[in-house]
Short mmCIF file of C-alpha atoms in Angstrom, two decimals:
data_model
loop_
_atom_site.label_atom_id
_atom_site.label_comp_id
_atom_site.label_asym_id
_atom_site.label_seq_id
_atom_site.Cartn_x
_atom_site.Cartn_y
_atom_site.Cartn_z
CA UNK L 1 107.00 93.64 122.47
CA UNK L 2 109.36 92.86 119.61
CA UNK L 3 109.87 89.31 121.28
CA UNK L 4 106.04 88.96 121.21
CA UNK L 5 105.78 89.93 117.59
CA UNK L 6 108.62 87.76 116.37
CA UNK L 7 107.31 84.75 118.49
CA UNK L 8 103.85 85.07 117.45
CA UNK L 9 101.83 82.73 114.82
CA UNK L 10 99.82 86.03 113.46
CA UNK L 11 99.27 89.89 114.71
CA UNK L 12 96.25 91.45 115.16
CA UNK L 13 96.04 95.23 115.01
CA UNK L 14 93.41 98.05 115.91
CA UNK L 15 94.08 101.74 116.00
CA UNK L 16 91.71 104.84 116.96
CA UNK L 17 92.33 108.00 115.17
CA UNK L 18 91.55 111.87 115.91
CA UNK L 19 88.80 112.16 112.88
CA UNK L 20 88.30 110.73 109.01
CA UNK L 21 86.70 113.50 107.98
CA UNK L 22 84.06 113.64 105.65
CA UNK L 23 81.84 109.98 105.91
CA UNK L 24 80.10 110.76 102.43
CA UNK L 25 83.64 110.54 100.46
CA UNK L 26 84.87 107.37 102.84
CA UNK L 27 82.07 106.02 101.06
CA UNK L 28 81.99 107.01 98.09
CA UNK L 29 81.19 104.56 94.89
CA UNK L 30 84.83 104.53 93.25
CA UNK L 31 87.49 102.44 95.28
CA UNK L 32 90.00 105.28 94.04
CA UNK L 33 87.69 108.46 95.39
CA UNK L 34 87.57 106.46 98.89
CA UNK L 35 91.69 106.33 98.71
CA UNK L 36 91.91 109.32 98.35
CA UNK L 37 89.62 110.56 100.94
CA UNK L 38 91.65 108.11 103.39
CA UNK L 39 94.31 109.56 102.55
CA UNK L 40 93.89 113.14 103.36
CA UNK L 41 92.20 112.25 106.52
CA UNK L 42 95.26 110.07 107.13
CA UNK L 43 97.35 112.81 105.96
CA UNK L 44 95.16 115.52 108.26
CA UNK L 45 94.57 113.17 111.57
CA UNK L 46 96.60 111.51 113.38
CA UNK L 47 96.61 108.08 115.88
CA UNK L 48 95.73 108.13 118.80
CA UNK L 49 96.43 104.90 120.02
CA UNK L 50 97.08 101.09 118.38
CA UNK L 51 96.51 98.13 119.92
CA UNK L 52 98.87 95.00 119.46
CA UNK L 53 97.40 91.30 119.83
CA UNK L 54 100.00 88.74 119.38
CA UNK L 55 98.75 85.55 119.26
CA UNK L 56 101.09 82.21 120.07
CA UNK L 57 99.65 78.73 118.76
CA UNK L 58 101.64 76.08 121.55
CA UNK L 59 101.94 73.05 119.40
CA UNK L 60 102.13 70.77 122.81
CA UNK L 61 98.82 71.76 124.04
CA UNK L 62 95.45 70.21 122.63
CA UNK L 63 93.17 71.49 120.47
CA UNK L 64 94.10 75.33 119.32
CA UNK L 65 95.70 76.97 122.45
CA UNK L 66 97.50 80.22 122.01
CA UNK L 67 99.58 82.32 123.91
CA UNK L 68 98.38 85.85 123.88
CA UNK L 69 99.99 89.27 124.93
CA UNK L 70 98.00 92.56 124.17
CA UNK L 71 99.47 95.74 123.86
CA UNK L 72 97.71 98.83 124.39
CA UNK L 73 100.35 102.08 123.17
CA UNK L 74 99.05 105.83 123.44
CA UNK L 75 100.18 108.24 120.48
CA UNK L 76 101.19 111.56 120.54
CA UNK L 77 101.97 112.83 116.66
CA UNK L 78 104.59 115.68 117.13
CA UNK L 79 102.99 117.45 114.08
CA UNK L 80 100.13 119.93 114.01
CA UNK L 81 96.69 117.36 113.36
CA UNK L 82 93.20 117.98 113.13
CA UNK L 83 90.89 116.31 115.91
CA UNK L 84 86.89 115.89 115.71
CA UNK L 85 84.59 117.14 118.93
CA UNK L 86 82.53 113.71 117.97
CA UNK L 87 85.85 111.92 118.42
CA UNK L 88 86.83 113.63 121.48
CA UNK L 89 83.44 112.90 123.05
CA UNK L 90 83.56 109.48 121.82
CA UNK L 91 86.84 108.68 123.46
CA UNK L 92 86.25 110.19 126.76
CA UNK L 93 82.54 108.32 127.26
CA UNK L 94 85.09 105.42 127.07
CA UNK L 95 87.77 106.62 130.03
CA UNK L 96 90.43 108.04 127.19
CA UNK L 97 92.61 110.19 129.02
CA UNK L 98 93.93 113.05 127.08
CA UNK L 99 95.80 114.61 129.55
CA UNK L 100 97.84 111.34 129.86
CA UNK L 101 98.37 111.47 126.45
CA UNK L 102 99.84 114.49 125.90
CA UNK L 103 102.10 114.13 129.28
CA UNK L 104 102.98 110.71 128.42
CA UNK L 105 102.13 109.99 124.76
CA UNK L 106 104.89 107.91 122.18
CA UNK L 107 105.86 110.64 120.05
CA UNK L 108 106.01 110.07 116.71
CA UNK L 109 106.51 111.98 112.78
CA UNK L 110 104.61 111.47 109.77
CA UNK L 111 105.31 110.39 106.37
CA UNK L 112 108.86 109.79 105.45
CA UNK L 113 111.67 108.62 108.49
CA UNK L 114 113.28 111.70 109.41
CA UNK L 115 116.73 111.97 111.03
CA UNK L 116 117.35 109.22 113.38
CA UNK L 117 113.49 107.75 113.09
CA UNK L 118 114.94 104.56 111.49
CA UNK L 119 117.64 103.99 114.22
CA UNK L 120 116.06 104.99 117.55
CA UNK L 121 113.51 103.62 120.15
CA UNK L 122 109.98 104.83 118.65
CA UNK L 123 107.64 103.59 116.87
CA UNK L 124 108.67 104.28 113.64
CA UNK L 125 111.52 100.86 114.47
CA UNK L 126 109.04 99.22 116.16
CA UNK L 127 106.97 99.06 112.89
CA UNK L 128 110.31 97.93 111.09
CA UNK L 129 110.56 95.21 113.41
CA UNK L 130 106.74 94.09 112.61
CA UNK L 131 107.66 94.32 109.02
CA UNK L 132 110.73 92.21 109.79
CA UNK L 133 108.77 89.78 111.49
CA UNK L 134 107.00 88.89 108.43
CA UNK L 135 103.76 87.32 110.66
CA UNK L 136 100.14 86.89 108.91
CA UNK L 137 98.04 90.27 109.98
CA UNK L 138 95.03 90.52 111.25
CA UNK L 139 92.40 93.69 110.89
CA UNK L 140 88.36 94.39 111.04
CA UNK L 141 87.22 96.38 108.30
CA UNK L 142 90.79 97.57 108.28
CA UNK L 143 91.43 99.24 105.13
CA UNK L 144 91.34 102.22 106.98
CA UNK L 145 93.97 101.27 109.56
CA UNK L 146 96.43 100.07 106.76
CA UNK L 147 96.11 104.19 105.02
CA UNK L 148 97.07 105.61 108.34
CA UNK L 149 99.62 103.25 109.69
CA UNK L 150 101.28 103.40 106.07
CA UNK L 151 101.43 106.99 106.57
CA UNK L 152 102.01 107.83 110.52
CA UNK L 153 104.79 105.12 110.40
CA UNK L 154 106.17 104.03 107.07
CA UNK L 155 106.44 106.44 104.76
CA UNK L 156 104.56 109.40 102.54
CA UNK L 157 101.14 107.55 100.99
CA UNK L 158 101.61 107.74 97.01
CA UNK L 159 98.80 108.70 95.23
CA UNK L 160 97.25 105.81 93.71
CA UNK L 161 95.50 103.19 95.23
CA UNK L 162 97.12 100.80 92.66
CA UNK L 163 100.92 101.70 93.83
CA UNK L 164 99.24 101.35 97.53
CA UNK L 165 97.81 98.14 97.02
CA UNK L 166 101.56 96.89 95.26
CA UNK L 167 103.18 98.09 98.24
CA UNK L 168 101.06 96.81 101.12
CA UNK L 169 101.37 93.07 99.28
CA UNK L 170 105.40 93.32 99.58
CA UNK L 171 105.12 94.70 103.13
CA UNK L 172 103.09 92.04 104.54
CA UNK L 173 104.18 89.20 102.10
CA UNK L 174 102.78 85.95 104.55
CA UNK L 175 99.18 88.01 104.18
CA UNK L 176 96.88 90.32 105.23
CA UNK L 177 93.46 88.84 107.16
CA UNK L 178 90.29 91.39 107.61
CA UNK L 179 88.27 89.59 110.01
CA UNK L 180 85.29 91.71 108.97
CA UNK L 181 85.19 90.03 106.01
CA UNK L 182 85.21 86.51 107.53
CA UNK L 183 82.72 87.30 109.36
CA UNK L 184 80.38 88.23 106.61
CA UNK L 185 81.40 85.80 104.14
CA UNK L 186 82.95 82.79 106.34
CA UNK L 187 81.50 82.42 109.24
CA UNK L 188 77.92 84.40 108.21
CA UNK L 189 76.70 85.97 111.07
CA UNK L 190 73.41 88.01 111.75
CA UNK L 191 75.73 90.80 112.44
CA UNK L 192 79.40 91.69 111.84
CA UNK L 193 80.43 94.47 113.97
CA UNK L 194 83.40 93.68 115.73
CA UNK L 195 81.93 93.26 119.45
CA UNK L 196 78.97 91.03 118.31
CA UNK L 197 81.58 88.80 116.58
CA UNK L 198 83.44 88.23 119.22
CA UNK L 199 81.09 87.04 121.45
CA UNK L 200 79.21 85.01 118.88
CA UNK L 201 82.66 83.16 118.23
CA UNK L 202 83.14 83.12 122.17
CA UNK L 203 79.59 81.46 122.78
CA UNK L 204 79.85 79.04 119.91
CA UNK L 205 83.57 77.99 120.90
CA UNK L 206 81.78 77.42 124.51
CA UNK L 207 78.87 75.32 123.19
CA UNK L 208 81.24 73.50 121.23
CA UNK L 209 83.34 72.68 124.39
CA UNK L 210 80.62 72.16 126.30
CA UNK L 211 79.00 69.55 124.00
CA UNK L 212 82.40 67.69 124.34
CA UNK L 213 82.35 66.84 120.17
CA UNK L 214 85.61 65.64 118.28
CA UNK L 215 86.44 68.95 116.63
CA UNK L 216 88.70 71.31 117.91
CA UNK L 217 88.37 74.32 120.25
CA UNK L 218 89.86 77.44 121.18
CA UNK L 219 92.20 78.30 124.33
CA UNK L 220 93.80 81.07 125.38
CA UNK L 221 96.13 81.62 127.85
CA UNK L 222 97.94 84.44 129.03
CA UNK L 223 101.84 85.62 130.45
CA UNK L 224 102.36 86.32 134.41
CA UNK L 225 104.10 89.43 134.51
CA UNK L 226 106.10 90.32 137.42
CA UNK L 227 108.24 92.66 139.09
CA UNK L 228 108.13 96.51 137.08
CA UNK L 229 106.05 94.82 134.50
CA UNK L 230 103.08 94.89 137.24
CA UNK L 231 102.92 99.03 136.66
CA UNK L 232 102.04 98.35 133.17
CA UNK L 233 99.50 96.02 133.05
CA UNK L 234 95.72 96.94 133.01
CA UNK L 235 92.99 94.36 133.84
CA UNK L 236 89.64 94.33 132.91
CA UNK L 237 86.70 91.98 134.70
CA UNK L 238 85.24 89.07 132.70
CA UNK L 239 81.56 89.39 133.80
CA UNK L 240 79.39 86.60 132.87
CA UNK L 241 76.33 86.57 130.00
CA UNK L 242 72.91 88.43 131.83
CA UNK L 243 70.56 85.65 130.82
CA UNK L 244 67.39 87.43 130.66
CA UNK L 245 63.93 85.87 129.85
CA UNK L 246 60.90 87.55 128.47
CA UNK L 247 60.57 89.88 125.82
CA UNK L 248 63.90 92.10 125.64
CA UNK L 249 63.78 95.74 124.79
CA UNK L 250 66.55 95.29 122.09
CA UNK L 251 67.59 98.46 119.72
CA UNK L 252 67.52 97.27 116.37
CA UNK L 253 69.56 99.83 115.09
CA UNK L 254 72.35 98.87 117.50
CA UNK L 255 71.88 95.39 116.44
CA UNK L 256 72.13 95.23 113.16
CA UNK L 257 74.85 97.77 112.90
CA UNK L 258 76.80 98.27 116.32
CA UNK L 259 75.95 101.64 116.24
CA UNK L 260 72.78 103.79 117.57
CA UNK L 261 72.42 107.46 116.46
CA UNK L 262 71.12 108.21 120.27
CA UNK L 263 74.03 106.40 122.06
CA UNK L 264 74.15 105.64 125.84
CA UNK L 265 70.36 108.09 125.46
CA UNK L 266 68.69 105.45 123.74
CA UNK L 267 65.54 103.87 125.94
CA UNK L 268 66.85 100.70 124.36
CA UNK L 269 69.24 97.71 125.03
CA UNK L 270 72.83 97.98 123.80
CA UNK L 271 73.97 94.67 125.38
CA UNK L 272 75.28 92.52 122.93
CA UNK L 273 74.82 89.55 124.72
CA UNK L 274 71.01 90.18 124.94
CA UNK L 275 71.41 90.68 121.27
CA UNK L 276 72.97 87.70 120.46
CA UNK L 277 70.47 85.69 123.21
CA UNK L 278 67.62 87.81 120.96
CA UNK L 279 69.14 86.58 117.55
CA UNK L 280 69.64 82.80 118.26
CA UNK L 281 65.96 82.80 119.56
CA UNK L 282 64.60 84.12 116.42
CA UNK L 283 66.86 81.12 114.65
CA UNK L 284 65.20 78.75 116.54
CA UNK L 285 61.81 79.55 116.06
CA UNK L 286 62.48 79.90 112.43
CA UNK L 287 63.46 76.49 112.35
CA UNK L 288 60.74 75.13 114.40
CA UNK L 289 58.17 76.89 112.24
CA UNK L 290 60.32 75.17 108.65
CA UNK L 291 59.79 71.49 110.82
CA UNK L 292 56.42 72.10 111.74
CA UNK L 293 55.63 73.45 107.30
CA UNK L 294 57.59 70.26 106.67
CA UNK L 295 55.56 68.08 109.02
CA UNK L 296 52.29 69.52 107.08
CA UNK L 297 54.08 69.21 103.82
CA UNK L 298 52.78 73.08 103.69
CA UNK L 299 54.29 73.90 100.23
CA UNK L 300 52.64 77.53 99.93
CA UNK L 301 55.77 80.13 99.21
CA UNK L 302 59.27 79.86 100.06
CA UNK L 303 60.78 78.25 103.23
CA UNK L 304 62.68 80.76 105.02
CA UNK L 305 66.14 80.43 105.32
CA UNK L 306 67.20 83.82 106.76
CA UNK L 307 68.94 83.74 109.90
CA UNK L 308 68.41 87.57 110.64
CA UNK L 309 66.20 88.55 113.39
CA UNK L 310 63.54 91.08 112.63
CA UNK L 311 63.79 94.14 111.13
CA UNK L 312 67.21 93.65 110.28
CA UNK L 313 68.23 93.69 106.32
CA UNK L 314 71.71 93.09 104.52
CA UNK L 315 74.30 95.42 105.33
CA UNK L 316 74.43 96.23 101.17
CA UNK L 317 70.82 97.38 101.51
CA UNK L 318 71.44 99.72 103.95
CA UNK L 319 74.10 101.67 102.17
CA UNK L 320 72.14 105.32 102.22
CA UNK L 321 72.21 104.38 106.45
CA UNK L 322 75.58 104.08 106.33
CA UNK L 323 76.04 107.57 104.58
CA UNK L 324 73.76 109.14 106.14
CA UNK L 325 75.38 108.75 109.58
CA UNK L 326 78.79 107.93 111.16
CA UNK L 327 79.57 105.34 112.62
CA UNK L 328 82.15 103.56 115.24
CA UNK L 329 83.64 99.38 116.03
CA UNK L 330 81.75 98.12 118.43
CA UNK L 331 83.54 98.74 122.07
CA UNK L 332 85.00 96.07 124.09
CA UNK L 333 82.32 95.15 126.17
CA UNK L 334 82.88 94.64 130.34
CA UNK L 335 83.09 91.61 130.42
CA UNK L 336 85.95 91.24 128.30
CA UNK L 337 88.79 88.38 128.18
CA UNK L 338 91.18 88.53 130.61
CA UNK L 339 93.80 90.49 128.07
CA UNK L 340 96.63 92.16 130.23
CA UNK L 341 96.87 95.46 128.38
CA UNK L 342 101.24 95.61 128.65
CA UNK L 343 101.16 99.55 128.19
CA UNK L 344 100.54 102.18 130.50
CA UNK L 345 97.92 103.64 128.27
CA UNK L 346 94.54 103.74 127.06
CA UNK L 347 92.70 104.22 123.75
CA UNK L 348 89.19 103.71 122.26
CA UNK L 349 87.77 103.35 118.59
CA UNK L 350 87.26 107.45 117.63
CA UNK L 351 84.28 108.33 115.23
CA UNK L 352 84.75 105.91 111.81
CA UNK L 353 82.12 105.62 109.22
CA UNK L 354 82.41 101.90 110.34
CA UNK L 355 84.72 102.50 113.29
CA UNK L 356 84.05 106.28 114.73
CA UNK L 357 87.25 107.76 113.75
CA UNK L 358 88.75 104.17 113.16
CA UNK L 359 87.77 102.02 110.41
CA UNK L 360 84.70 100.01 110.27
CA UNK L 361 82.38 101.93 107.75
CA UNK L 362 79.81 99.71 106.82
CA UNK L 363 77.81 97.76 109.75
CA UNK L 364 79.28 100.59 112.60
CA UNK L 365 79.62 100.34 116.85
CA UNK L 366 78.81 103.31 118.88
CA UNK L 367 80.13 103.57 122.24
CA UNK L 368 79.26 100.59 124.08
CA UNK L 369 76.62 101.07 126.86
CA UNK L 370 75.81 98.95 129.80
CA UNK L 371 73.12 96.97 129.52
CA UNK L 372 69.83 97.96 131.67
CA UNK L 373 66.91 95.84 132.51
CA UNK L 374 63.78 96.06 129.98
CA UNK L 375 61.68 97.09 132.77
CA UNK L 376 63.52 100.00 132.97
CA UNK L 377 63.88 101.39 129.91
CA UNK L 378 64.34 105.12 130.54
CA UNK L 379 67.30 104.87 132.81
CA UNK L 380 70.31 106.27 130.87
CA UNK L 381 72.98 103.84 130.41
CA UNK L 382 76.34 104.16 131.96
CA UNK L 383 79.68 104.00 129.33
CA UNK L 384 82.05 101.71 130.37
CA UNK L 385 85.74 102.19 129.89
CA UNK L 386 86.69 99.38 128.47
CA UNK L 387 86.97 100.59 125.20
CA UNK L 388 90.74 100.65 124.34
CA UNK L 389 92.85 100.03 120.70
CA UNK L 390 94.55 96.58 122.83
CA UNK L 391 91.15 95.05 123.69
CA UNK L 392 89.25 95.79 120.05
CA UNK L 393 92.95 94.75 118.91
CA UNK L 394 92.45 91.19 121.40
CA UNK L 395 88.32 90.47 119.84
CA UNK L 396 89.80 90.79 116.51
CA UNK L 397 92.95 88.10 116.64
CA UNK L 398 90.40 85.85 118.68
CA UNK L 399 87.36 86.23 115.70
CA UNK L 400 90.53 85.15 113.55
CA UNK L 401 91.47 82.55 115.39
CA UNK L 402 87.98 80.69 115.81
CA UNK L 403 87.43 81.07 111.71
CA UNK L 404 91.24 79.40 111.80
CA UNK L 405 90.57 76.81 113.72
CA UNK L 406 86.53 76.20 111.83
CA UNK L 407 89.02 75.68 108.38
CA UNK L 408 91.97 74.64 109.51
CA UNK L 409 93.12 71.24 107.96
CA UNK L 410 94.89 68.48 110.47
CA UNK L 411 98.13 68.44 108.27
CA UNK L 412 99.05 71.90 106.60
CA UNK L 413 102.27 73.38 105.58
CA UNK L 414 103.70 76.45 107.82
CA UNK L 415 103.93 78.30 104.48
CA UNK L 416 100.27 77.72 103.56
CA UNK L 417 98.01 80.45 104.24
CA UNK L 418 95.72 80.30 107.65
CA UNK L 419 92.36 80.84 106.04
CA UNK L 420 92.68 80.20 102.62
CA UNK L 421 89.30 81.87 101.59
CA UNK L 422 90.04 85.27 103.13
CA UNK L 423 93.68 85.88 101.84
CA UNK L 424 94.83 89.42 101.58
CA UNK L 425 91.30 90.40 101.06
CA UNK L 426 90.01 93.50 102.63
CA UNK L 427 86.37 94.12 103.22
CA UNK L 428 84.51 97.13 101.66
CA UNK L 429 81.61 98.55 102.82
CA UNK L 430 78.56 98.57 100.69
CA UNK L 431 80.66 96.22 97.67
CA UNK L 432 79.90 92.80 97.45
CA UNK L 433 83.62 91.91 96.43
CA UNK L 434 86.39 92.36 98.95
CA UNK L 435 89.99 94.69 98.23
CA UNK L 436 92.09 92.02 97.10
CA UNK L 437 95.78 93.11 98.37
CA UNK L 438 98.07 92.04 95.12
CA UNK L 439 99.81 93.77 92.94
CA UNK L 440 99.21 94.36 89.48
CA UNK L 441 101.04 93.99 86.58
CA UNK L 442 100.27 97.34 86.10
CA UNK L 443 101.20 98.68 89.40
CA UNK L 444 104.99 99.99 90.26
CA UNK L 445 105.86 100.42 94.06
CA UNK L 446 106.45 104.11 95.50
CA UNK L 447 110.01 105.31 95.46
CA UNK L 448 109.80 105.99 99.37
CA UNK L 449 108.73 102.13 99.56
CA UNK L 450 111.38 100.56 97.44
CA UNK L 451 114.11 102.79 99.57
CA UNK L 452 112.09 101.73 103.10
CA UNK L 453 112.05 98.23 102.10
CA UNK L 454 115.73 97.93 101.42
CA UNK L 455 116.16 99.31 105.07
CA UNK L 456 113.76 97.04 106.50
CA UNK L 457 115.91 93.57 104.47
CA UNK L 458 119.19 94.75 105.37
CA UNK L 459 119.84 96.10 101.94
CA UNK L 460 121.21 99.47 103.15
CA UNK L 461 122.18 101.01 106.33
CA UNK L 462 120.03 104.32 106.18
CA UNK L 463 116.43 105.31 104.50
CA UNK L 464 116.47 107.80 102.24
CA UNK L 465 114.51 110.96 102.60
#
């Protein structure tokens, strides 16, 4: 793992936690009130599981073609922790097994390195090393991932948001990425749950490839492990898109958001291929019916330019939804990419008020349910369990890469930053301005930060407590 992180061209990272707590103060209207809600759910829960995505760019293969090695690592905290029923239930729909957990879970302490944290094999130096690495990181919606990582295995999470913000910016000084954002403000699409971006960047990367153009495309390719490594590694089946004509029985609710308040009980699809299939055939009859106003020269109201199929609305107008319900990241579908999950253990997103107990609070994913025929809506849909920290971890460095690769320039400096646009800025659910991760002139680092960081640059030989 190390030699994948300090290889790698950026990291993508998903975790899924035991509970946030209460959804209403995750969302509350002051940045500083969430912070400190994250926090005491950070300081209250625990992780589960993280997911590690490390993704390679081979400079002597065409077009963008990366290397990629997904890690999928299964938490135990050593400390007493609070854990949700809804994220229990959540996590088991999706083949978590908690009885592998605690037999076989990473141990780990919270807050401030303790003993010989600093200096053994844990987790606790395996986050030094990713700090050491100093690689570009990639989230969705990951503000709440940063909170608990920060305090599960860094240090003690100061008190204001300010003096977090000042210390994230020197931990991850080549920049933090949240592809959630990209999604909404780069790339633009209908929806930005995590699942329904990755296959929208999956099927336009296709059509681009297919359509042979000039531009670049995205590859991926992944390592042959052998020998002992074989134990470890967990496959998942790439099933192809379920092209389906007629009218589709599609749940708006789960496609505007990734999340359904009746979950694998709703008479409705979930599959967010249909979705997407749904979405681009609303675009296209939009555009017929601007051609055909054009064509008539028709110039009563408006031409519509919205790209959102029906009865969908802007995630910022449906802030009381998001409130009034919790919500989860979208689960890795079944027919996933072929990630090799290098870990013998599993994980899925737990209840968020964007990511069930995870992170994605504004447009949310439920458990992922497979997708039924519309004939037949009644049936009750099957979860699948492919809904681990390694794969959400794998959609979210491949969303990053395709929005590279849209923006990338054909001569750019290794120092300059990979998408420009959504530098170090992390999205916020129901704002229409990101988190920017700086720090202020009016911002001073934590004490426990300043003494980490000297550990982490060779600056002294032990952390102080």
């Amino acid at each position: 793992m190390v030699i994948a992180i300090k290889t790698s061209s950026f990291i993508a990272i998903d975790t899924e936690l035991s509970g946030l707590g209460s959804r209403k103060a995750l969302l509350a209207e002051s940045i500083e009130d969430r912070y400190k809600a994250i926090c005491h759910a950070a300081r209250t829960r625990s992780i589960l599981s993280v997911g590690f995505a490390c993704y390679k760019k081979l400079d002597n293969k065409a077009d963008s073609t990366y290397l990629v090695q997904v890690y999928n690592l299964t938490m135990l905290c050593s400390e007493e922790y609070i854990i949700e029923p809804q994220s229990v239930q959540f996590l088991v729909q999706h083949g978590f097994d908690f009885n592998k957990q605690y037999a076989e879970g990473i141990p780990y302490n919270k807050g401030n390195d303790k003993g010989g944290d600093a200096h053994g094999v844990n987790m606790r130096s395996l986050f030094v090393e990713l700090l050491r690495a100093n690689k570009p990181l990639v989230v969705h919606n990951g503000l709440i991932d940063m909170v608990f990582l920060y305090q599960c295995f860094y240090a003690h999470l100061p008190e204001r948001l300010g003096t977090f913000i000042a210390d994230l910016s020197e931990m991850f000084p080549s920049g933090i990425y949240d592809t959630k954002y990209a999604t909404e403000y780069e790339l633009r699409f209908t929806a930005s749950y995590l699942e329904y971006a990755y296959k929208k960047c999956k099927l336009e990367n296709s059509k681009a490839i297919a359509g042979g153009g000039n531009g670049s495309h995205v590859f991926l390719e992944f390592c042959k492990y052998t020998g002992n490594m074989e134990s470890y590694i967990d496959y998942r089946p790439c099933l192809g898109n379920q092209n389906q004509d007629g009218a589709l029985n599609i749940c708006v609710q789960f496609s505007a958001y990734g999340w359904c308040p009746n979950g694998s009980q709703c008479p409705m699809s979930h599959d967010t291929d249909l979705i997407i299939q749904h979405d681009e055939r609303i675009k296209e009859d939009k555009r017929k019916k601007r051609k055909r106003k054009n064509k008539k020269k028709d110039s009563q109201g408006p031409s519509e330019t919205c790209s959102s199929p029906q009865g969908k609305r802007s995630h910022f107008e449906e802030a009381e939804l998001d409130q009034a319900v919790p919500m989860s990241e979208p689960a890795l579908p079944e027919h996933q990419e072929k990630t090799e999950s290098s870990e013998p253990t599993d994980a899925a997103h737990v209840f968020e008020p964007g990511k069930t107990a995870s992170k994605n609070v504004n447009e949310e994913s439920q458990p992922e349910a497979s997708s039924e025929a519309p004939d037949r809506p009644k049936k009750k849909k099957a979860e699948g369990g492919t809904h681990r920290a390694g794969f959400d971890a794998f959609m979210t460095g491949y969303i990053f890469a395709y929005a590279r690769n849209l923006t990338e320039k054909t001569e750019e400096s290794n120092t300059a930053p990979l998408i420009p646009a959504c530098l170090n800025k992390l999205f916020l659910s129901g704002k229409s301005v990101p988190l920017h991760v700086a720090k202020s002139t009016f911002s001073k680092s934590s004490k426990a930060h300043v003494h980490k960081m000297d550990y982490v640059w060779g600056k002294s030989t032990d952390v102080k407590p």
